[in-house]
mmCIF file of C-alpha atoms in Angstrom:
data_model
loop_
_atom_site.group_PDB
_atom_site.id
_atom_site.type_symbol
_atom_site.label_atom_id
_atom_site.label_comp_id
_atom_site.label_asym_id
_atom_site.label_seq_id
_atom_site.Cartn_x
_atom_site.Cartn_y
_atom_site.Cartn_z
ATOM 1 C CA MET E 1 154.486 166.795 -18.869
ATOM 2 C CA SER E 2 157.043 167.408 -20.767
ATOM 3 C CA THR E 3 160.037 169.798 -19.120
ATOM 4 C CA ALA E 4 161.894 170.580 -22.482
ATOM 5 C CA LEU E 5 163.490 174.374 -22.517
ATOM 6 C CA THR E 6 161.025 176.708 -23.425
ATOM 7 C CA THR E 7 160.240 180.468 -22.640
ATOM 8 C CA PRO E 8 158.033 180.225 -19.225
ATOM 9 C CA THR E 9 156.536 184.164 -19.791
ATOM 10 C CA SER E 10 156.013 186.416 -22.352
ATOM 11 C CA SER E 11 158.105 188.944 -20.630
ATOM 12 C CA PRO E 12 160.849 191.078 -22.616
ATOM 13 C CA MET E 13 163.547 188.986 -21.107
ATOM 14 C CA ALA E 14 162.062 185.816 -22.422
ATOM 15 C CA THR E 15 161.822 186.846 -25.893
ATOM 16 C CA ALA E 16 165.053 187.989 -25.603
ATOM 17 C CA ALA E 17 166.291 184.700 -24.826
ATOM 18 C CA VAL E 18 164.547 183.209 -27.774
ATOM 19 C CA LEU E 19 165.870 185.172 -30.277
ATOM 20 C CA ALA E 20 169.480 185.025 -28.381
ATOM 21 C CA ALA E 21 169.028 181.285 -28.899
ATOM 22 C CA ILE E 22 168.255 181.581 -32.634
ATOM 23 C CA ASP E 23 171.068 183.922 -33.066
ATOM 24 C CA GLU E 24 173.345 181.147 -31.173
ATOM 25 C CA ALA E 25 171.892 178.357 -33.308
ATOM 26 C CA ALA E 26 172.058 180.166 -36.633
ATOM 27 C CA PRO E 27 175.574 179.128 -37.983
ATOM 28 C CA ARG E 28 173.943 175.596 -37.324
ATOM 29 C CA LEU E 29 170.871 175.956 -39.015
ATOM 30 C CA ALA E 30 172.717 177.382 -42.151
ATOM 31 C CA ALA E 31 175.113 174.277 -42.008
ATOM 32 C CA LEU E 32 172.629 172.063 -42.037
ATOM 33 C CA ALA E 33 170.492 173.729 -44.706
ATOM 34 C CA PRO E 34 172.200 171.802 -47.679
ATOM 35 C CA GLU E 35 171.027 168.441 -45.794
ATOM 36 C CA ALA E 36 167.520 169.606 -45.237
ATOM 37 C CA GLU E 37 167.660 170.031 -49.518
ATOM 38 C CA ARG E 38 168.869 166.798 -49.643
ATOM 39 C CA LEU E 39 166.458 164.951 -47.452
ATOM 40 C CA GLY E 40 163.381 167.249 -48.681
ATOM 41 C CA ARG E 41 162.988 167.852 -44.935
ATOM 42 C CA LEU E 42 164.365 169.619 -41.872
ATOM 43 C CA PRO E 43 166.896 167.398 -40.491
ATOM 44 C CA ASP E 44 166.232 165.939 -37.225
ATOM 45 C CA GLU E 45 168.878 168.246 -35.541
ATOM 46 C CA SER E 46 167.296 170.786 -37.264
ATOM 47 C CA ALA E 47 163.842 170.412 -35.572
ATOM 48 C CA ALA E 48 165.813 169.684 -32.191
ATOM 49 C CA ILE E 49 167.173 173.311 -32.559
ATOM 50 C CA LEU E 50 163.845 175.001 -33.531
ATOM 51 C CA ARG E 51 162.540 173.323 -30.340
ATOM 52 C CA ARG E 52 165.399 174.361 -27.855
ATOM 53 C CA THR E 53 165.387 178.038 -29.254
ATOM 54 C CA GLY E 54 161.462 178.293 -27.793
ATOM 55 C CA LEU E 55 160.508 179.552 -31.327
ATOM 56 C CA MET E 56 157.618 176.619 -31.486
ATOM 57 C CA ARG E 57 156.026 177.156 -28.431
ATOM 58 C CA MET E 58 155.673 181.170 -28.322
ATOM 59 C CA LEU E 59 152.137 181.280 -29.118
ATOM 60 C CA GLN E 60 151.339 178.283 -26.965
ATOM 61 C CA PRO E 61 149.104 179.187 -23.560
ATOM 62 C CA LYS E 62 151.173 179.305 -20.413
ATOM 63 C CA ALA E 63 148.992 176.764 -18.677
ATOM 64 C CA TRP E 64 150.590 174.087 -21.374
ATOM 65 C CA GLY E 65 154.011 175.532 -21.168
ATOM 66 C CA GLY E 66 154.057 178.134 -23.512
ATOM 67 C CA ALA E 67 154.912 181.744 -23.710
ATOM 68 C CA GLU E 68 151.695 183.268 -24.618
ATOM 69 C CA ALA E 69 154.138 186.091 -26.455
ATOM 70 C CA HIS E 70 153.387 189.137 -27.528
ATOM 71 C CA PRO E 71 152.377 188.472 -31.496
ATOM 72 C CA VAL E 72 155.035 191.091 -32.773
ATOM 73 C CA ASP E 73 157.541 188.920 -30.892
ATOM 74 C CA TYR E 74 156.986 185.825 -32.608
ATOM 75 C CA ILE E 75 156.852 187.679 -35.810
ATOM 76 C CA GLU E 76 160.538 188.748 -35.061
ATOM 77 C CA ALA E 77 161.512 185.283 -33.927
ATOM 78 C CA THR E 78 160.198 183.841 -37.366
ATOM 79 C CA LEU E 79 162.409 186.850 -39.190
ATOM 80 C CA ALA E 80 165.104 186.070 -37.129
ATOM 81 C CA ALA E 81 165.068 181.949 -37.860
ATOM 82 C CA ALA E 82 165.125 183.084 -41.538
ATOM 83 C CA ARG E 83 168.050 185.471 -41.170
ATOM 84 C CA SER E 84 169.855 182.293 -40.205
ATOM 85 C CA GLY E 85 170.147 181.323 -43.887
ATOM 86 C CA CYS E 86 168.092 178.255 -43.559
ATOM 87 C CA GLY E 87 164.701 179.463 -45.092
ATOM 88 C CA ALA E 88 163.079 175.848 -44.341
ATOM 89 C CA ALA E 89 163.885 175.999 -40.953
ATOM 90 C CA ALA E 90 162.174 179.461 -40.766
ATOM 91 C CA TRP E 91 159.310 178.394 -42.865
ATOM 92 C CA VAL E 92 158.499 175.194 -40.708
ATOM 93 C CA GLY E 93 159.319 177.612 -37.785
ATOM 94 C CA GLY E 94 156.628 180.140 -38.765
ATOM 95 C CA VAL E 95 154.042 177.824 -39.958
ATOM 96 C CA VAL E 96 153.891 175.029 -37.760
ATOM 97 C CA GLY E 97 154.896 177.874 -34.442
ATOM 98 C CA LEU E 98 151.539 179.178 -35.082
ATOM 99 C CA HIS E 99 149.294 176.180 -34.863
ATOM 100 C CA PRO E 100 149.879 176.268 -30.734
ATOM 101 C CA TRP E 101 148.014 179.514 -31.082
ATOM 102 C CA GLU E 102 144.967 177.669 -32.898
ATOM 103 C CA LEU E 103 144.801 174.983 -30.613
ATOM 104 C CA GLY E 104 144.668 177.303 -27.524
ATOM 105 C CA VAL E 105 141.080 178.458 -28.902
ATOM 106 C CA MET E 106 140.202 174.801 -29.207
ATOM 107 C CA SER E 107 138.664 172.868 -26.690
ATOM 108 C CA PRO E 108 140.220 172.189 -23.212
ATOM 109 C CA GLN E 109 140.014 168.512 -24.063
ATOM 110 C CA ALA E 110 141.750 168.637 -27.465
ATOM 111 C CA GLN E 111 144.379 170.869 -25.954
ATOM 112 C CA GLU E 112 145.196 167.680 -23.170
ATOM 113 C CA GLU E 113 145.035 165.294 -25.904
ATOM 114 C CA VAL E 114 147.826 166.730 -27.863
ATOM 115 C CA TRP E 115 149.879 168.527 -25.021
ATOM 116 C CA GLY E 116 148.981 166.428 -22.195
ATOM 117 C CA ALA E 117 151.810 163.734 -22.393
ATOM 118 C CA ASP E 118 154.353 166.091 -24.615
ATOM 119 C CA GLN E 119 154.210 170.137 -24.516
ATOM 120 C CA ASP E 120 156.676 169.900 -27.601
ATOM 121 C CA THR E 121 154.440 168.245 -29.895
ATOM 122 C CA TRP E 122 154.127 169.710 -33.159
ATOM 123 C CA ILE E 123 151.067 169.991 -35.229
ATOM 124 C CA ALA E 124 151.208 170.626 -39.050
ATOM 125 C CA SER E 125 148.647 171.852 -41.621
ATOM 126 C CA PRO E 126 147.244 172.525 -44.313
ATOM 127 C CA TYR E 127 143.663 174.741 -43.441
ATOM 128 C CA VAL E 128 142.746 174.650 -47.057
ATOM 129 C CA ALA E 129 139.289 173.121 -47.335
ATOM 130 C CA LEU E 130 140.288 169.918 -49.385
ATOM 131 C CA GLY E 131 138.672 167.426 -47.212
ATOM 132 C CA ARG E 132 135.333 166.276 -46.911
ATOM 133 C CA ALA E 133 133.471 165.651 -43.812
ATOM 134 C CA ARG E 134 130.310 163.595 -43.043
ATOM 135 C CA ARG E 135 128.613 164.160 -39.942
ATOM 136 C CA VAL E 136 127.817 161.347 -37.590
ATOM 137 C CA ASP E 137 127.013 160.902 -33.858
ATOM 138 C CA GLY E 138 129.476 162.847 -31.724
ATOM 139 C CA GLY E 139 131.534 164.157 -34.572
ATOM 140 C CA PHE E 140 132.616 163.623 -38.266
ATOM 141 C CA VAL E 141 134.118 161.144 -40.728
ATOM 142 C CA LEU E 142 136.762 163.185 -42.779
ATOM 143 C CA THR E 143 138.466 162.036 -45.984
ATOM 144 C CA GLY E 144 141.053 164.015 -48.398
ATOM 145 C CA HIS E 145 144.020 164.859 -49.769
ATOM 146 C CA TRP E 146 146.046 168.034 -48.974
ATOM 147 C CA TYR E 147 148.762 169.502 -50.259
ATOM 148 C CA PHE E 148 151.839 171.498 -48.683
ATOM 149 C CA SER E 149 151.952 170.330 -45.175
ATOM 150 C CA SER E 150 155.012 172.154 -43.799
ATOM 151 C CA GLY E 151 157.284 170.389 -41.085
ATOM 152 C CA SER E 152 154.841 167.047 -41.217
ATOM 153 C CA ASP E 153 157.645 164.759 -40.859
ATOM 154 C CA HIS E 154 157.807 166.089 -37.410
ATOM 155 C CA ALA E 155 154.584 166.298 -36.396
ATOM 156 C CA ASP E 156 152.096 164.291 -34.315
ATOM 157 C CA TRP E 157 149.110 165.704 -35.338
ATOM 158 C CA ALA E 158 147.678 168.216 -38.331
ATOM 159 C CA HIS E 159 145.093 171.209 -38.306
ATOM 160 C CA LEU E 160 142.895 169.931 -41.752
ATOM 161 C CA GLY E 161 140.308 171.929 -43.551
ATOM 162 C CA GLY E 162 137.415 170.474 -45.087
ATOM 163 C CA LEU E 163 133.713 171.388 -46.061
ATOM 164 C CA VAL E 164 130.768 169.452 -44.440
ATOM 165 C CA VAL E 165 128.715 167.579 -46.831
ATOM 166 C CA ASP E 166 125.104 167.007 -47.239
ATOM 167 C CA ASP E 167 123.127 163.674 -47.180
ATOM 168 C CA ASP E 168 123.924 163.355 -51.048
ATOM 169 C CA GLY E 169 127.504 164.186 -50.530
ATOM 170 C CA GLU E 170 127.607 167.331 -52.123
ATOM 171 C CA PRO E 171 129.815 170.045 -50.347
ATOM 172 C CA ILE E 172 127.545 172.824 -48.330
ATOM 173 C CA PRO E 173 128.769 176.196 -49.337
ATOM 174 C CA GLY E 174 129.992 177.972 -46.125
ATOM 175 C CA SER E 175 130.634 174.936 -44.236
ATOM 176 C CA ASP E 176 134.623 175.396 -43.806
ATOM 177 C CA HIS E 177 135.951 173.674 -40.623
ATOM 178 C CA HIS E 178 139.608 172.747 -39.248
ATOM 179 C CA PHE E 179 139.511 169.476 -38.402
ATOM 180 C CA LEU E 180 142.332 168.345 -35.669
ATOM 181 C CA VAL E 181 143.694 164.417 -36.767
ATOM 182 C CA PRO E 182 146.637 162.734 -35.094
ATOM 183 C CA LYS E 183 149.209 161.157 -36.624
ATOM 184 C CA GLY E 184 148.268 157.145 -37.883
ATOM 185 C CA ASP E 185 144.610 158.818 -39.210
ATOM 186 C CA PHE E 186 146.609 160.987 -41.445
ATOM 187 C CA GLU E 187 149.676 159.545 -43.852
ATOM 188 C CA ILE E 188 152.179 161.236 -45.384
ATOM 189 C CA VAL E 189 152.382 160.647 -49.503
ATOM 190 C CA PRO E 190 155.915 159.193 -49.941
ATOM 191 C CA GLY E 191 157.762 161.480 -52.586
ATOM 192 C CA SER E 192 155.182 164.128 -52.857
ATOM 193 C CA TRP E 193 157.612 166.972 -51.594
ATOM 194 C CA ASP E 194 160.017 167.656 -54.714
ATOM 195 C CA THR E 195 160.316 171.247 -55.586
ATOM 196 C CA ILE E 196 162.698 174.136 -57.018
ATOM 197 C CA GLY E 197 162.450 176.218 -53.487
ATOM 198 C CA LEU E 198 161.939 175.454 -49.954
ATOM 199 C CA ARG E 199 162.913 172.092 -50.427
ATOM 200 C CA GLY E 200 163.885 171.331 -46.614
ATOM 201 C CA SER E 201 160.650 172.057 -45.374
ATOM 202 C CA GLY E 202 158.914 168.483 -45.929
ATOM 203 C CA SER E 203 155.885 170.410 -46.700
ATOM 204 C CA ASN E 204 154.689 167.044 -47.582
ATOM 205 C CA ASP E 205 151.062 165.816 -49.539
ATOM 206 C CA VAL E 206 148.924 163.979 -46.816
ATOM 207 C CA VAL E 207 145.697 161.928 -46.899
ATOM 208 C CA VAL E 208 142.796 160.831 -44.527
ATOM 209 C CA ASP E 209 140.784 157.907 -45.902
ATOM 210 C CA GLU E 210 137.435 157.504 -43.511
ATOM 211 C CA ARG E 211 138.464 158.619 -40.176
ATOM 212 C CA PHE E 212 136.257 159.871 -37.172
ATOM 213 C CA VAL E 213 137.265 163.077 -35.558
ATOM 214 C CA PRO E 214 135.277 163.915 -32.290
ATOM 215 C CA THR E 215 133.360 167.084 -32.125
ATOM 216 C CA HIS E 216 135.830 168.482 -29.479
ATOM 217 C CA ARG E 217 138.715 168.464 -32.033
ATOM 218 C CA VAL E 218 136.294 170.356 -34.787
ATOM 219 C CA LEU E 219 136.999 174.320 -35.290
ATOM 220 C CA GLU E 220 134.574 176.228 -37.302
ATOM 221 C CA TYR E 221 136.714 178.225 -39.632
ATOM 222 C CA ALA E 222 134.776 181.628 -39.923
ATOM 223 C CA THR E 223 135.501 181.779 -35.960
ATOM 224 C CA VAL E 224 139.059 181.447 -36.530
ATOM 225 C CA VAL E 225 139.378 184.240 -39.118
ATOM 226 C CA ASP E 226 137.400 186.985 -37.198
ATOM 227 C CA GLY E 227 138.880 185.950 -33.748
ATOM 228 C CA THR E 228 135.774 184.982 -31.777
ATOM 229 C CA ALA E 229 136.577 181.243 -31.348
ATOM 230 C CA ALA E 230 138.433 182.709 -27.886
ATOM 231 C CA ALA E 231 135.150 183.489 -26.448
ATOM 232 C CA ALA E 232 134.009 180.154 -26.481
ATOM 233 C CA VAL E 233 137.342 178.516 -24.212
ATOM 234 C CA GLY E 234 137.345 181.622 -21.984
ATOM 235 C CA GLN E 235 140.051 183.609 -23.857
ATOM 236 C CA GLN E 236 137.675 186.462 -24.789
ATOM 237 C CA ASP E 237 139.960 188.992 -22.923
ATOM 238 C CA SER E 238 142.879 187.894 -24.493
ATOM 239 C CA ALA E 239 144.114 189.786 -27.053
ATOM 240 C CA LEU E 240 146.535 187.650 -28.694
ATOM 241 C CA TYR E 241 143.863 185.009 -29.040
ATOM 242 C CA LYS E 242 141.569 187.085 -30.079
ATOM 243 C CA MET E 243 143.967 187.568 -33.443
ATOM 244 C CA PRO E 244 142.092 187.510 -36.373
ATOM 245 C CA TRP E 245 143.479 184.469 -38.365
ATOM 246 C CA PHE E 246 144.657 186.010 -41.412
ATOM 247 C CA VAL E 247 146.352 188.767 -39.837
ATOM 248 C CA LEU E 248 148.537 186.480 -37.771
ATOM 249 C CA PHE E 249 149.333 183.409 -40.154
ATOM 250 C CA GLY E 250 149.455 185.673 -43.354
ATOM 251 C CA ASN E 251 152.013 187.932 -41.498
ATOM 252 C CA ALA E 252 154.099 184.757 -40.232
ATOM 253 C CA ILE E 253 154.479 183.638 -44.182
ATOM 254 C CA SER E 254 155.542 186.701 -44.814
ATOM 255 C CA ALA E 255 157.917 187.211 -41.990
ATOM 256 C CA ALA E 256 159.623 183.870 -43.035
ATOM 257 C CA VAL E 257 159.571 185.243 -46.547
ATOM 258 C CA VAL E 258 161.040 188.780 -45.351
ATOM 259 C CA GLY E 259 163.444 187.226 -43.220
ATOM 260 C CA ILE E 260 164.756 184.791 -45.969
ATOM 261 C CA CYS E 261 165.473 188.065 -48.392
ATOM 262 C CA GLU E 262 167.131 189.547 -45.372
ATOM 263 C CA ALA E 263 169.575 186.213 -45.355
ATOM 264 C CA ALA E 264 169.944 186.853 -49.259
ATOM 265 C CA LEU E 265 170.830 190.325 -48.846
ATOM 266 C CA ASP E 266 173.524 189.101 -46.208
ATOM 267 C CA ALA E 267 174.910 186.622 -48.500
ATOM 268 C CA THR E 268 174.788 189.243 -51.138
ATOM 269 C CA LEU E 269 177.148 191.574 -48.990
ATOM 270 C CA ALA E 270 179.578 189.086 -48.012
ATOM 271 C CA TYR E 271 179.403 187.811 -51.594
ATOM 272 C CA GLN E 272 180.220 190.875 -53.420
ATOM 273 C CA ARG E 273 182.774 192.543 -50.905
ATOM 274 C CA GLU E 274 185.640 190.575 -52.203
ATOM 275 C CA ARG E 275 184.131 189.854 -55.790
ATOM 276 C CA SER E 276 185.454 191.351 -59.456
ATOM 277 C CA ASN E 277 183.871 190.649 -62.378
ATOM 278 C CA VAL E 278 184.976 189.578 -65.315
ATOM 279 C CA PHE E 279 186.475 193.188 -66.371
ATOM 280 C CA GLY E 280 188.481 193.203 -63.001
ATOM 281 C CA THR E 281 186.568 195.762 -61.305
ATOM 282 C CA ARG E 282 185.642 195.173 -57.770
ATOM 283 C CA GLN E 283 182.325 195.053 -57.152
ATOM 284 C CA SER E 284 183.125 197.380 -54.376
ATOM 285 C CA GLN E 285 183.476 199.922 -56.322
ATOM 286 C CA ASP E 286 181.051 199.537 -59.106
ATOM 287 C CA SER E 287 179.294 202.287 -59.454
ATOM 288 C CA PHE E 288 176.148 200.188 -61.002
ATOM 289 C CA THR E 289 176.179 197.440 -58.581
ATOM 290 C CA LEU E 290 176.396 199.560 -55.168
ATOM 291 C CA PRO E 291 173.260 201.607 -55.876
ATOM 292 C CA SER E 292 171.242 198.217 -56.565
ATOM 293 C CA ILE E 293 172.107 197.184 -53.334
ATOM 294 C CA GLY E 294 171.363 200.399 -51.263
ATOM 295 C CA GLU E 295 167.782 200.122 -52.768
ATOM 296 C CA ALA E 296 167.310 196.616 -52.289
ATOM 297 C CA ALA E 297 168.379 196.567 -48.403
ATOM 298 C CA SER E 298 165.797 199.798 -48.194
ATOM 299 C CA ASP E 299 162.964 197.932 -49.674
ATOM 300 C CA ILE E 300 163.568 194.690 -47.664
ATOM 301 C CA ARG E 301 164.109 196.626 -44.578
ATOM 302 C CA ALA E 302 160.406 198.421 -45.416
ATOM 303 C CA SER E 303 159.047 195.137 -45.744
ATOM 304 C CA ARG E 304 160.243 193.750 -42.639
ATOM 305 C CA LEU E 305 158.650 197.237 -40.711
ATOM 306 C CA GLN E 306 155.300 196.699 -42.733
ATOM 307 C CA VAL E 307 154.898 192.967 -41.556
ATOM 308 C CA ILE E 308 155.701 194.178 -38.069
ATOM 309 C CA ASP E 309 153.409 197.338 -37.696
ATOM 310 C CA ASN E 310 150.496 195.284 -39.388
ATOM 311 C CA VAL E 311 150.738 192.617 -36.500
ATOM 312 C CA ARG E 312 151.296 195.540 -33.611
ATOM 313 C CA ARG E 313 148.265 197.924 -34.992
ATOM 314 C CA VAL E 314 145.522 194.932 -34.829
ATOM 315 C CA HIS E 315 147.114 193.730 -31.330
ATOM 316 C CA GLU E 316 146.650 197.530 -30.228
ATOM 317 C CA VAL E 317 143.327 197.665 -31.191
ATOM 318 C CA LEU E 318 142.259 194.097 -29.524
ATOM 319 C CA GLU E 319 144.035 195.512 -26.423
ATOM 320 C CA ARG E 320 141.770 198.260 -25.962
ATOM 321 C CA GLY E 321 139.047 195.832 -25.979
ATOM 322 C CA GLU E 322 137.696 197.225 -29.493
ATOM 323 C CA VAL E 323 137.405 194.923 -32.892
ATOM 324 C CA PRO E 324 139.574 195.528 -35.612
ATOM 325 C CA THR E 325 137.650 196.473 -38.578
ATOM 326 C CA ILE E 326 136.952 195.090 -42.089
ATOM 327 C CA ALA E 327 139.090 197.977 -43.520
ATOM 328 C CA MET E 328 141.941 197.503 -40.678
ATOM 329 C CA ARG E 329 142.084 193.517 -41.666
ATOM 330 C CA ALA E 330 142.231 194.429 -45.338
ATOM 331 C CA GLU E 331 145.054 197.007 -44.962
ATOM 332 C CA ALA E 332 147.063 194.287 -42.832
ATOM 333 C CA ARG E 333 146.375 191.817 -45.700
ATOM 334 C CA ARG E 334 147.288 194.352 -48.533
ATOM 335 C CA ASP E 335 150.576 195.180 -46.918
ATOM 336 C CA GLN E 336 151.421 191.673 -45.840
ATOM 337 C CA VAL E 337 151.293 190.624 -49.424
ATOM 338 C CA ARG E 338 152.752 193.743 -50.676
ATOM 339 C CA ALA E 339 155.920 193.257 -48.139
ATOM 340 C CA SER E 340 156.246 189.730 -49.620
ATOM 341 C CA TRP E 341 156.539 190.947 -53.340
ATOM 342 C CA ARG E 342 158.576 193.927 -52.633
ATOM 343 C CA ALA E 343 161.065 191.958 -50.559
ATOM 344 C CA VAL E 344 161.170 189.168 -53.200
ATOM 345 C CA ALA E 345 161.807 191.703 -56.037
ATOM 346 C CA ALA E 346 164.633 193.576 -54.273
ATOM 347 C CA VAL E 347 166.242 189.807 -53.982
ATOM 348 C CA ASP E 348 165.722 189.739 -57.575
ATOM 349 C CA GLN E 349 167.501 192.503 -58.373
ATOM 350 C CA LEU E 350 170.717 191.509 -55.877
ATOM 351 C CA PHE E 351 170.781 188.352 -57.772
ATOM 352 C CA ALA E 352 170.687 189.685 -61.196
ATOM 353 C CA ARG E 353 173.760 191.816 -60.225
ATOM 354 C CA ALA E 354 175.492 188.539 -58.423
ATOM 355 C CA GLY E 355 177.553 187.412 -61.812
ATOM 356 C CA GLY E 356 177.738 184.052 -63.279
ATOM 357 C CA ASN E 357 179.209 182.087 -60.094
ATOM 358 C CA SER E 358 176.207 182.548 -58.404
ATOM 359 C CA ILE E 359 174.249 180.227 -59.919
ATOM 360 C CA ARG E 360 176.311 177.586 -58.753
ATOM 361 C CA SER E 361 174.772 174.814 -56.552
ATOM 362 C CA ASP E 362 177.188 175.549 -53.966
ATOM 363 C CA GLN E 363 176.650 179.322 -53.585
ATOM 364 C CA VAL E 364 174.176 180.001 -50.712
ATOM 365 C CA LEU E 365 172.478 183.148 -52.276
ATOM 366 C CA GLN E 366 170.545 180.900 -55.320
ATOM 367 C CA ARG E 367 169.349 178.677 -52.441
ATOM 368 C CA LEU E 368 167.725 181.666 -50.697
ATOM 369 C CA TRP E 369 166.812 183.226 -54.444
ATOM 370 C CA ARG E 370 164.467 179.907 -54.801
ATOM 371 C CA ASP E 371 163.448 179.596 -51.433
ATOM 372 C CA ALA E 372 161.981 183.248 -51.374
ATOM 373 C CA HIS E 373 159.936 182.768 -54.948
ATOM 374 C CA ALA E 374 158.633 179.432 -53.166
ATOM 375 C CA GLY E 375 157.517 181.350 -50.141
ATOM 376 C CA LEU E 376 155.960 183.949 -52.836
ATOM 377 C CA ASN E 377 153.722 181.316 -54.219
ATOM 378 C CA HIS E 378 152.061 180.595 -50.740
ATOM 379 C CA ALA E 379 148.267 181.444 -50.907
ATOM 380 C CA VAL E 380 148.360 184.057 -48.665
ATOM 381 C CA ASN E 381 150.608 186.108 -51.197
ATOM 382 C CA ILE E 382 148.632 186.181 -53.911
ATOM 383 C CA PRO E 383 147.961 189.672 -54.524
ATOM 384 C CA GLY E 384 145.120 190.331 -56.535
ATOM 385 C CA GLY E 385 142.280 189.816 -54.254
ATOM 386 C CA ALA E 386 144.103 191.386 -51.101
ATOM 387 C CA TYR E 387 144.871 194.525 -52.966
ATOM 388 C CA GLN E 388 141.078 194.574 -54.585
ATOM 389 C CA ALA E 389 139.538 194.156 -51.189
ATOM 390 C CA ALA E 390 141.861 196.738 -49.218
ATOM 391 C CA ALA E 391 141.003 199.395 -52.320
ATOM 392 C CA LEU E 392 137.069 198.728 -51.837
ATOM 393 C CA THR E 393 137.513 199.410 -47.901
ATOM 394 C CA GLN E 394 139.260 202.532 -48.752
ATOM 395 C CA MET E 395 136.081 203.668 -51.088
ATOM 396 C CA GLY E 396 134.065 202.384 -48.480
ATOM 397 C CA LEU E 397 132.372 199.605 -49.962
ATOM 398 C CA ASP E 398 132.248 196.246 -49.030
ATOM 399 C CA PRO E 399 134.531 193.640 -50.250
ATOM 400 C CA GLU E 400 132.303 190.922 -50.339
ATOM 401 C CA GLY E 401 134.145 187.114 -50.368
ATOM 402 C CA ALA E 402 137.402 188.650 -49.707
ATOM 403 C CA VAL E 403 139.477 186.453 -47.580
ATOM 404 C CA LEU E 404 140.448 188.916 -44.623
#
């Protein structure tokens, strides 16, 4: 088993050590950010830094060298990584850092296969059900093409979403499953990640062609979403592993977005502090720019607090042995989406007042602005359905079909 440095417990001291490690690594992650953009993936050094901080194992079971940290601590760590100034590193940390949590509610055999030789193994995704799986003896045969597999260049496994097909090859409605596939059974499509934002996240297309996936490496999607998968592997008393998937995953995505916006605020303050506009007015004395910075800072902080509160409230319900209601899950989704949009709108105001030089490619602010907008385009940040579902539950109505 690996003996690489990680946080050994979920104690406040261990969490503080992760945050301290991220803070210490932040300047180097920021310095490597342009290289990540050039490569279209995290440089090996950036990936190694993320491993050393302990972020990637915060949600991993203690039995496999993880921290089993409080989920709020994981959200805080993702925010901190984003504030480093490398949005791509934070994005990979938030997304790939969640995947040990899902493996933690899978079969012990699957956990042994992934972590038995190396507890620092990374698992990529995506979960969207673009694959098609045919039932065979002992498992499924999976085929598909997926987009947005963040961190896949550094991953040895991938959680891939798919639908089971019937005897005629037609997808069975409601048959969504997650399939855990090793590297070699999935392939990265060369040159598939070429974007305007989060370029360094390496969110490649991946393909699988007629590969067998045994039953112990398959998880029914619905049991992950509602948090009931934990009971099947003896985690029925764990508030962490009973967290509803969208509450944890959605807020991890938003934490990366909001943290990038915090980094953009930091960059704005540094940039505007000494800047004069074309009329010779110091921005630190400008009565138009300063109020806009103050307003943006408040909106970004509100987003941070909302993301943290979403996760804390649901976790507290589970700690009491209760089940989060559909209304609570809908509120968490609504607020998670709103936090992302509010924070990015605040960055738009900052960028709009940063002057012409801010659009130069060597300026940090323009990269963070692009990264924030790219994160906003993730599926969990689509506002319509999340807002509608929350409104329906507030009216006492059933948000049928809502992604909660």
